[in-house]
Coordinates of C-alpha atoms in Angstrom, one line a residue:
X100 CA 0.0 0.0 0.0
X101 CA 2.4 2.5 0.9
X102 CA 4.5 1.3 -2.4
X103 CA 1.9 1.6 -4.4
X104 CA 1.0 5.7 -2.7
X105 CA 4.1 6.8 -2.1
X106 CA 6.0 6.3 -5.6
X107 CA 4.1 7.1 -8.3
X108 CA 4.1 5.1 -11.4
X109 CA 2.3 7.5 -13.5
X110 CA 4.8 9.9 -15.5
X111 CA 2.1 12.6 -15.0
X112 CA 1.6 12.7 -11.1
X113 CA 4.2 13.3 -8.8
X114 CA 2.5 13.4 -5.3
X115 CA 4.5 13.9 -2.0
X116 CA 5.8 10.8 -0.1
X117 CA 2.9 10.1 2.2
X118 CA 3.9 8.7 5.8
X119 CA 2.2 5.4 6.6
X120 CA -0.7 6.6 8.5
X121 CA -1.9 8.4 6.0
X122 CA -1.2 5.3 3.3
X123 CA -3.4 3.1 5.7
X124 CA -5.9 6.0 5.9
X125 CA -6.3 6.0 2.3
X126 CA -6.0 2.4 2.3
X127 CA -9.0 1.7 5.0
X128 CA -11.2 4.2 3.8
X129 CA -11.6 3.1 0.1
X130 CA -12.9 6.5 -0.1
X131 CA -13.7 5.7 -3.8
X132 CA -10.8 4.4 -5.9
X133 CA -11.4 7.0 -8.7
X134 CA -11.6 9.9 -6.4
X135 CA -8.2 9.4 -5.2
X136 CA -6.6 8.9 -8.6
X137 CA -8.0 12.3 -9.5
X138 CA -6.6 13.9 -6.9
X139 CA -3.3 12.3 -7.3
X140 CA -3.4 13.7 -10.9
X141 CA -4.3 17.5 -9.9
X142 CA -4.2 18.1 -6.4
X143 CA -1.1 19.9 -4.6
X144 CA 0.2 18.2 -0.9
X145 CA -2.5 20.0 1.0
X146 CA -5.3 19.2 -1.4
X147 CA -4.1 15.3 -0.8
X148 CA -4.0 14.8 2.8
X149 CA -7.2 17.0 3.6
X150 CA -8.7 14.8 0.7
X151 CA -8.0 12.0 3.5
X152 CA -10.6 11.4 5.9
X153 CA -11.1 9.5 9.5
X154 CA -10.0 6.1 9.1
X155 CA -12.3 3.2 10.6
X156 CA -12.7 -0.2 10.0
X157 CA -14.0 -0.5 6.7
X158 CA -13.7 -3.7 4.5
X159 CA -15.2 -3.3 1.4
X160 CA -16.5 -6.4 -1.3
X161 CA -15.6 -6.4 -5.1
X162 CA -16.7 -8.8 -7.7
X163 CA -15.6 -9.7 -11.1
X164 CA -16.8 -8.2 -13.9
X165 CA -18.9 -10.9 -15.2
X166 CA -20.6 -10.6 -11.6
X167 CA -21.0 -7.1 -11.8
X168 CA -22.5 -7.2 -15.3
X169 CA -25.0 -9.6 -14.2
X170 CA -26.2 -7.4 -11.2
X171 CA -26.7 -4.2 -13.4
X172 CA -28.3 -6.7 -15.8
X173 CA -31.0 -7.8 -13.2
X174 CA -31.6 -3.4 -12.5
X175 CA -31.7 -2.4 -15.9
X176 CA -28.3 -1.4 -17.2
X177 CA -27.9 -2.4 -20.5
X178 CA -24.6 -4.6 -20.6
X179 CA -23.5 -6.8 -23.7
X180 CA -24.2 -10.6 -23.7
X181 CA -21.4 -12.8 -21.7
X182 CA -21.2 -16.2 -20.6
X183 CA -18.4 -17.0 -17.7
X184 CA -15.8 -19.8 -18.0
X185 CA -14.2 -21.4 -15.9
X186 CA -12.3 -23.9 -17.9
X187 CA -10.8 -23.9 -21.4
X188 CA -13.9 -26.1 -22.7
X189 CA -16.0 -23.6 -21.3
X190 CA -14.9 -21.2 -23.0
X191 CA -15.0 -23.0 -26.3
X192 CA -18.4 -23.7 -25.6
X193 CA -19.4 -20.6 -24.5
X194 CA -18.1 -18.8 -27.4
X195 CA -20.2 -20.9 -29.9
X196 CA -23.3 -20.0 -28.1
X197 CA -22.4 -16.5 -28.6
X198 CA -22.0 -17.5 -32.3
X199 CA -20.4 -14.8 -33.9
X200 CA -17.2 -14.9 -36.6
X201 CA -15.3 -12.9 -33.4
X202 CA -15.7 -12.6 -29.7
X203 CA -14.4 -10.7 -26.6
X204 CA -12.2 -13.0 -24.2
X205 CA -11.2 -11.1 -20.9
X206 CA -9.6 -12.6 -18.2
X207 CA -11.4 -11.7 -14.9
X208 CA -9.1 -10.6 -12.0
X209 CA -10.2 -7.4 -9.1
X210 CA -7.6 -5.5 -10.1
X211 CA -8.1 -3.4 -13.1
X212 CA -5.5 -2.1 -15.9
X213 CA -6.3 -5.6 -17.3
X214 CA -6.3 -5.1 -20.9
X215 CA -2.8 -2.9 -20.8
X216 CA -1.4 -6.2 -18.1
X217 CA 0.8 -8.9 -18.7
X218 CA 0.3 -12.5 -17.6
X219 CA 4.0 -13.9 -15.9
X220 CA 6.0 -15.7 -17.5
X221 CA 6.2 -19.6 -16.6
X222 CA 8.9 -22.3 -17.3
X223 CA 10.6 -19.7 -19.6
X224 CA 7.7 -19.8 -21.8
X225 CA 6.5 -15.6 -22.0
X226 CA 3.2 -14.8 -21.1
X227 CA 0.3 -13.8 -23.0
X228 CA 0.9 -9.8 -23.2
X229 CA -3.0 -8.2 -22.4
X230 CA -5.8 -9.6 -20.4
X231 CA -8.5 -8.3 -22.8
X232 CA -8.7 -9.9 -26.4
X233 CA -10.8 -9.4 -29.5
X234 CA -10.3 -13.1 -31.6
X235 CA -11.9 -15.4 -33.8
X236 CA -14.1 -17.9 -32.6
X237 CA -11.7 -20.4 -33.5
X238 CA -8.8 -18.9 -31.4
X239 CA -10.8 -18.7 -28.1
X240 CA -9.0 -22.6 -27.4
X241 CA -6.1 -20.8 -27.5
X242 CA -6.5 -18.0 -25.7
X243 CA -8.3 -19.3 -23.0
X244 CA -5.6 -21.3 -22.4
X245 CA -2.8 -18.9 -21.9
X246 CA -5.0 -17.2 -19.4
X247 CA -6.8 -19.9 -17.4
X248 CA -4.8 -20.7 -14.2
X249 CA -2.2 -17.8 -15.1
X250 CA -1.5 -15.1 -13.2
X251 CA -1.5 -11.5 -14.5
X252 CA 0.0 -8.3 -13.6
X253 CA -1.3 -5.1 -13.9
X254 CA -0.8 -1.3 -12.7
X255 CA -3.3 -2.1 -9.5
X256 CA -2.3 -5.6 -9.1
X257 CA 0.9 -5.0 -7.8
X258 CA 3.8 -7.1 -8.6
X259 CA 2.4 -10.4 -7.3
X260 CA -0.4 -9.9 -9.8
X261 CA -3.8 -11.8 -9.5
X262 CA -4.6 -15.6 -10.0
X263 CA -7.1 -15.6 -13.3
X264 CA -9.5 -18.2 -12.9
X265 CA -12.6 -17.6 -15.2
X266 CA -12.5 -15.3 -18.2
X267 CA -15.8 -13.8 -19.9
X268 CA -16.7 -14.2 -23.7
X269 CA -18.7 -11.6 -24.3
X270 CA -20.3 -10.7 -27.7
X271 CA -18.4 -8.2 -29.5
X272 CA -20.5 -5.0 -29.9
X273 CA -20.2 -2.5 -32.4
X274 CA -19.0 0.4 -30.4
X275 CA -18.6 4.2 -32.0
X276 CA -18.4 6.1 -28.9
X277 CA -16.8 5.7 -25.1
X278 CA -17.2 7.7 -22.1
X279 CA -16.4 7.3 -18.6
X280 CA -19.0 7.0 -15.4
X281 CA -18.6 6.3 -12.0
X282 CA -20.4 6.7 -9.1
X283 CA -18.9 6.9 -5.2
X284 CA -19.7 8.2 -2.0
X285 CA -18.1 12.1 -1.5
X286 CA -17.2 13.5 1.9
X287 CA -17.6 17.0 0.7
X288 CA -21.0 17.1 -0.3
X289 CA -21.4 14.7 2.5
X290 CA -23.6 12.3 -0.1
X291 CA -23.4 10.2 -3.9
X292 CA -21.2 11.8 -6.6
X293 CA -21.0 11.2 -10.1
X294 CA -18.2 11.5 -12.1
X295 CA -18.5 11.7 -15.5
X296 CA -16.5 12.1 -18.7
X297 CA -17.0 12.2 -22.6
X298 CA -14.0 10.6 -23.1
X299 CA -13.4 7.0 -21.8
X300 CA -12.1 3.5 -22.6
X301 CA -8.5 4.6 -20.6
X302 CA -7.9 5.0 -17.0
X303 CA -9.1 7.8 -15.4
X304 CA -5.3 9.1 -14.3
X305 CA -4.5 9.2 -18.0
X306 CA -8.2 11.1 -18.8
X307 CA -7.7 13.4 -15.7
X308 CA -4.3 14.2 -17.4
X309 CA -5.9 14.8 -21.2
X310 CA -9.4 16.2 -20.9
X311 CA -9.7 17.8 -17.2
X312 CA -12.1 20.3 -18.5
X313 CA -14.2 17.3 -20.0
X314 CA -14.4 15.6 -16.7
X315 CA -18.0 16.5 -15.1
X316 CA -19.0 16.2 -11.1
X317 CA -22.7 16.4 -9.8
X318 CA -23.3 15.7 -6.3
X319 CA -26.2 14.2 -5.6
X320 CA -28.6 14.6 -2.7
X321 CA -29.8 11.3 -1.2
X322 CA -32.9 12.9 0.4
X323 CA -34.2 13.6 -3.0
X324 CA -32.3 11.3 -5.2
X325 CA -31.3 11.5 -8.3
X326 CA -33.8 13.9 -10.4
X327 CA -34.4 13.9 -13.9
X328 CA -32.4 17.8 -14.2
X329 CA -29.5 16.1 -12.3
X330 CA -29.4 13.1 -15.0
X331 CA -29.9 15.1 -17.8
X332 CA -27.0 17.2 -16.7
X333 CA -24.6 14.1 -16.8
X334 CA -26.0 12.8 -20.1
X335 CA -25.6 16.3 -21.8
X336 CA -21.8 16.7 -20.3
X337 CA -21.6 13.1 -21.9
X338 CA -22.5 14.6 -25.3
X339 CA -24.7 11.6 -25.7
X340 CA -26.1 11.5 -29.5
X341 CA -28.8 9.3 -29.3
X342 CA -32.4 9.2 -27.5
X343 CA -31.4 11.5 -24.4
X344 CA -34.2 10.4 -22.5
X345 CA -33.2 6.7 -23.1
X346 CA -29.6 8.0 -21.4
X347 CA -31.5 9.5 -18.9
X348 CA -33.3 6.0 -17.8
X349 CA -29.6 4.2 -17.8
X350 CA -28.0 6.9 -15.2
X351 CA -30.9 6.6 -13.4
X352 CA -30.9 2.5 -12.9
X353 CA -26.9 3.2 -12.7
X354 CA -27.6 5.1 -9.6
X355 CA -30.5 3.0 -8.5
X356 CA -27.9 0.6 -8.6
X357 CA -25.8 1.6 -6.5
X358 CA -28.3 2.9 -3.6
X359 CA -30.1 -0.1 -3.2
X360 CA -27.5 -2.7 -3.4
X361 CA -25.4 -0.9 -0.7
X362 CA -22.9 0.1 -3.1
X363 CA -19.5 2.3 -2.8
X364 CA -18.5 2.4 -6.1
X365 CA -19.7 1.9 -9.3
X366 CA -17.3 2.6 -12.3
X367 CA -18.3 1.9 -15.5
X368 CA -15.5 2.5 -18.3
X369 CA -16.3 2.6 -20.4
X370 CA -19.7 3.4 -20.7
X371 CA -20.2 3.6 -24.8
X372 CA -22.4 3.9 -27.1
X373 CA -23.4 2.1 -30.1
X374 CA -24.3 2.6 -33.7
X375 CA -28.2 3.4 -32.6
X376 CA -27.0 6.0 -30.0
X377 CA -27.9 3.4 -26.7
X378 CA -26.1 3.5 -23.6
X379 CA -24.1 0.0 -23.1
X380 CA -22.5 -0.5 -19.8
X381 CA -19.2 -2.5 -21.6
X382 CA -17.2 -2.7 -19.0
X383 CA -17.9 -2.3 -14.9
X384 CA -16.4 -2.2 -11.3
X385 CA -18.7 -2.4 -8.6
X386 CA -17.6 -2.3 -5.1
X387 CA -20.0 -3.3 -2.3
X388 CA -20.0 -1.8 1.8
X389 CA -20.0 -4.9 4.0
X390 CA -22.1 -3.1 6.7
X391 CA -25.0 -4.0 4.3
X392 CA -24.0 -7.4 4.1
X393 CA -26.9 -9.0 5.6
X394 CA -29.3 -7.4 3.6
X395 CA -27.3 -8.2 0.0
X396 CA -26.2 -11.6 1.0
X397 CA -26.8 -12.9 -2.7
X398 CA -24.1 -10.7 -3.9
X399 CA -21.4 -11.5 -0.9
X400 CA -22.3 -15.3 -1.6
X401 CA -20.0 -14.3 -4.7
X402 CA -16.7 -13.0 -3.0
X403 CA -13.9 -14.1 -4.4
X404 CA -11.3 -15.4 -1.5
X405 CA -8.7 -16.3 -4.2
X406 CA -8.7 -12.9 -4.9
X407 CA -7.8 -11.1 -1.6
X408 CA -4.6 -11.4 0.5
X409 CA -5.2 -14.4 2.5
X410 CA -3.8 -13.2 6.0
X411 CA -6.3 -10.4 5.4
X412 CA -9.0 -13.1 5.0
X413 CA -7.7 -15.2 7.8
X414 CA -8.0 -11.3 9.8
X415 CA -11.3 -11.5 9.4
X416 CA -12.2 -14.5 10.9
X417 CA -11.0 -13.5 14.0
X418 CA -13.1 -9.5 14.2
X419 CA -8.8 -8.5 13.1
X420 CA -8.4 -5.1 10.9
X421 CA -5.1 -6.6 8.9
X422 CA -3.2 -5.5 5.9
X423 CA 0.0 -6.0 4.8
X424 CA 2.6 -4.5 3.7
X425 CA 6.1 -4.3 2.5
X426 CA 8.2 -4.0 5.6
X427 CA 10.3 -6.5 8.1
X428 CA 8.6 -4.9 11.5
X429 CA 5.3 -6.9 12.2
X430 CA 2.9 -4.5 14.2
X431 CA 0.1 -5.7 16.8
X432 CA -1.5 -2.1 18.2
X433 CA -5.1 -1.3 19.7
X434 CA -6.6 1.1 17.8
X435 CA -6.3 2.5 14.2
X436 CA -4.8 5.9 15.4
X437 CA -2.0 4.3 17.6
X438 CA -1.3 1.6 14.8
X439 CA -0.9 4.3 12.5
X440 CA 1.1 6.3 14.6
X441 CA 3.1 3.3 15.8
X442 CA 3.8 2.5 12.1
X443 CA 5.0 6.4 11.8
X444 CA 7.6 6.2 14.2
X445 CA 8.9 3.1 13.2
X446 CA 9.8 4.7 9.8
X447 CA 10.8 8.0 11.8
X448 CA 13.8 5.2 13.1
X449 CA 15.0 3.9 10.0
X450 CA 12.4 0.9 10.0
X451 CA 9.8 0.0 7.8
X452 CA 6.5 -1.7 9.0
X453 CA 5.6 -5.0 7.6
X454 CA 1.6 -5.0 8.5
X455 CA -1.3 -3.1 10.0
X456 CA -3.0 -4.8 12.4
X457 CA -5.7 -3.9 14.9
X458 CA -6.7 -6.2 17.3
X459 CA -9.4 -3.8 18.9
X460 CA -10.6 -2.8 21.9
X461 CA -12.0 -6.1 23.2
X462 CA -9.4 -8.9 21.9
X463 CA -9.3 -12.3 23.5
X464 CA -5.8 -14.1 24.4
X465 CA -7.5 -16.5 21.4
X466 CA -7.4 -13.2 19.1
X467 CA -3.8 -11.9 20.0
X468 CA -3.0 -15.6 19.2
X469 CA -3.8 -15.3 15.6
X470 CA -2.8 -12.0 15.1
X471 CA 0.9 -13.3 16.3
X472 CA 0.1 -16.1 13.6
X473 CA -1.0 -13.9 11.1
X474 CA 2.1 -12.0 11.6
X475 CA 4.7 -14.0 11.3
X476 CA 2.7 -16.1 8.0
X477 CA 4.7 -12.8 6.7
X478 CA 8.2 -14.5 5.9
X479 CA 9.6 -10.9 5.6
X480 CA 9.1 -10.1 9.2
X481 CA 12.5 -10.0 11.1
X482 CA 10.8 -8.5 14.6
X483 CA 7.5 -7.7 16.1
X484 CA 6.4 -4.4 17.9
X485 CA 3.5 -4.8 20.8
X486 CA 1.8 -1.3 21.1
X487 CA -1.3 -1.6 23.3
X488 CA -2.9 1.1 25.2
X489 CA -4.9 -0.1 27.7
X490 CA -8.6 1.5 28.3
X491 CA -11.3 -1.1 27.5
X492 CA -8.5 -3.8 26.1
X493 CA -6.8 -4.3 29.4
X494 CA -2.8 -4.9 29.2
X495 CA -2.8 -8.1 31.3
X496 CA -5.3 -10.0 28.6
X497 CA -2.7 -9.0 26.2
X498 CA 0.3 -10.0 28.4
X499 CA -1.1 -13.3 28.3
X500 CA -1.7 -13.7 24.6
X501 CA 1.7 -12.7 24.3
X502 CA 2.8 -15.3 26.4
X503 CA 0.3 -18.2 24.5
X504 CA 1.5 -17.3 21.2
X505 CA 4.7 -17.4 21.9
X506 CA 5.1 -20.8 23.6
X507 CA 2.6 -22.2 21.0
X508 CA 4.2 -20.5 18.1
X509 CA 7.9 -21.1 19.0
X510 CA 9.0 -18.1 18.0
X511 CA 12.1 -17.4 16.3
X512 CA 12.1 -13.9 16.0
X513 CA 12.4 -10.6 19.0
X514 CA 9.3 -9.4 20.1
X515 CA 9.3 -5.7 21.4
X516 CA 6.7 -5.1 23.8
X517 CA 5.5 -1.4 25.3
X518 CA 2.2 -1.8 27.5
X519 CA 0.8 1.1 29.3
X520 CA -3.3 1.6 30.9
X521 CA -5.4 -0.7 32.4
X522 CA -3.6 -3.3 34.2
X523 CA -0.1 -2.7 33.0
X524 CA 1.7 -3.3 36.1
X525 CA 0.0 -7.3 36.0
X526 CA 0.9 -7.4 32.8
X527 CA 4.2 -6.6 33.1
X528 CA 4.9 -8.9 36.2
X529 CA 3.3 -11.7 33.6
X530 CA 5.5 -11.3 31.2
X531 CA 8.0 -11.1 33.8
X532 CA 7.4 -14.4 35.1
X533 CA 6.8 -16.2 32.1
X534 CA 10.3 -16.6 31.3
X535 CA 10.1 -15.5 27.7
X536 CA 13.1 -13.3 25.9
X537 CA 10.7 -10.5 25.6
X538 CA 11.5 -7.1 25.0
X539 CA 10.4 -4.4 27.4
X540 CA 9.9 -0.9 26.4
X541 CA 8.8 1.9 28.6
X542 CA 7.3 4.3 26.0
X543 CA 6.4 4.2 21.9
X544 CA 9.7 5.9 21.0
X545 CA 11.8 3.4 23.3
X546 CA 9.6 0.5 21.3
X547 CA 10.2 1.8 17.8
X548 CA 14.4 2.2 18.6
X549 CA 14.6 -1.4 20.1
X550 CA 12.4 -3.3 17.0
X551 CA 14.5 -1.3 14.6
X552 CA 18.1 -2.3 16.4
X553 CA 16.9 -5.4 17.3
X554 CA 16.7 -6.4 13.3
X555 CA 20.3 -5.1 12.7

């Protein structure tokens, strides 16, 4: 995360390093992918970080396109005709029933850059280069498989890239124009936003960069909706051609969409238009609050594990806010604001933090357990910094996880604790007594200096 904010891999943004509180803050808060890329592309260092809000524990669901398409089917987006596959004769089959000469193959991965990505090489054998074809019906063998059980790597991937393990066939349509739409949740007008552009079919850094006079934004007030002015006004920034009250209908069951399904994002790009002038949603992120998960339990019946980082899956069995991240200093903290901090000063020392991790305010010795597991699952983490403040967590329930994981866990590597509330002095005489080569550290700067020596 902080890799991915702090150098930029754009050769038109060049945003300030950002220390790692405020990489987890943008992290956390998801506050809407397409926002932040904006902002990256035109905002100074002040515009950033005040573009950061409060961070809180906020996990938020994605599905593949093919999933998406199908939900915006079922509201009345118009979307082009695909059939999933999950294996090679799948696909064959699948793109007989579409029955054209050519068809659309795209690999289906949450990340997205895909048709620009590059599938890894294996067994000195190069990869397919793109995730997004256009082929004959009698290539789809093939191409199907050089992408089925391949992983690809694109600009929001990260270097690991993503295991593909369906691709779409989708009817090739005949496309003359492409725009971009999105809708999000905005802090500033303290409601839905849509974001809108009559360019599209490219990322959004590279249109914020081209046409930033093109790109449109109208709040929207959830009291009242979405009224027909309001839609019209994103159709005719569009520059739709066709039957603007048609256009009008799809931005409305775009953002029908994404009220009543609970939704935090939807990004449709691009959103084109074909030879008649109609509105075709041809290619969509959606991204789903999991607050509302008990009320859209159809759609999170579809999340993708395979697709996430699995200590951050494992994290939230256990009620722990997780995520890693490229450092060798393994962090356990109470709180979001003191794990942030934490993380702060152990880069302020030279060091540089291997995970997030926030066991709460009410974590059992059964919790701090796995989060010690979870931890050192990262092979790159050389030490591990204990940062509790104890109010309702007390510091002796901690002491004793400490103590469990350790004699369970065996393990090999130092473990810097600095305990200070609620029942610190019991904790401390536990640790004390239990024998264990633990670190003691009487404040958070003492902590940070002894994880970051004790890996030298």
């Amino acid at each position: 995360i902080i890799k991915k904010i702090q150098t930029p891999n754009r050769s038109f943004c060049n945003p300030p390093p950002l220390p790692p509180s405020l990489a987890i803050k943008k992290h956390l808060t998801m506050l809407s992918t397409v926002t932040s890329r904006i902002l990256r592309a035109t905002a100074t260092k002040t515009a950033l970080r005040t573009a950061i809000p409060s961070v809180g524990a906020v996990r938020n669901l994605n599905l593949h396109e093919y999933q998406s398409a199908k939900i915006m089917s079922d509201m009345g987006v118009n979307v082009p005709f695909g059939i999933p596959a999950y294996t090679v004769a799948d696909a064959v089959a699948a793109a007989e029933t579409i029955g054209d000469e050519e068809v659309v193959i795209k690999s289906q991965i949450l990340a997205g850059g895909r048709g620009l990505g590059k599938f890894k090489d294996e067994d000195g054998v190069p990869g397919l280069q793109g995730g997004v074809h256009i082929v004959k019906t009698s290539e789809v063998e093939d191409y199907a498989g050089k992408m089925l059980g391949k992983t690809l790597v694109t600009k929001q991937s990260g270097e690991a890239g993503k295991p593909v393990n369906t691709v779409l066939l989708a009817k090739k349509m005949a496309l003359v124009r492409e725009f971009y739409f999105a809708i999000m949740m905005d802090r500033q007008s303290g409601g839905p936003i849509i974001i809108a552009c009559s360019e599209g079919g490219t990322s959004i850094e590279d249109l914020a960069e081209k046409y930033p006079e093109k790109i449109i934004k109208v709040p929207v007030n959830l009291a009242e909706g979405l009224t027909t002015e309001k839609a019209m006004q994103v159709v005719e920034g569009l520059t739709v051609s066709g039957d603007k009250d048609a256009a009008v209908s799809q931005i409305t069951a775009l953002y029908d969409l994404f009220v009543k399904r609970d939704c935090t994002m939807v990004e449709v790009n691009p959103l084109a238009e074909d030879t008649e002038g109609n509105l075709i949603a041809a290619d969509a992120k959606i991204g789903f609050d999991d607050n509302a998960g008990f009320r859209q339990k159809d759609i999170f019946e579809q999340r993708d594990l395979t697709q996430e980082d699995q200590r951050e899956v494992e994290a939230g069995k256990w009620d722990l806010n997780y995520i890693g991240l490229d450092g060798n200093i393994g962090c356990m903290v109470n709180g979001a604001g003191l794990a942030m901090s934490t993380m702060d000063i152990i880069s302020l020392n030279g060091g540089k933090p291997a995970n997030f991790l926030d066991v709460g305010g009410g974590a059992t010795t059964e919790q701090v357990k796995a989060a010690f597991e979870i931890i050192t699952s990262d092979p790159a983490v050389e030490a591990i910094l204990v940062n509790i403040f104890g109010g309702i967590m007390k510091c002796d329930i901690i002491a004793q996880g400490i103590i469990d994981a350790s004699k369970a866990l065996d393990l090999k590597v130092p473990v810097i604790v600095r305990l200070e509330g609620t029942n610190v002095e019991i904790g401390k005489e536990l640790l004390v007594k239990s024998g264990l080569a633990l670190i003691t550290a009487e404040n958070l700067d003492d902590a940070a200096m002894k994880a970051v020596a004790a890996i030298q």
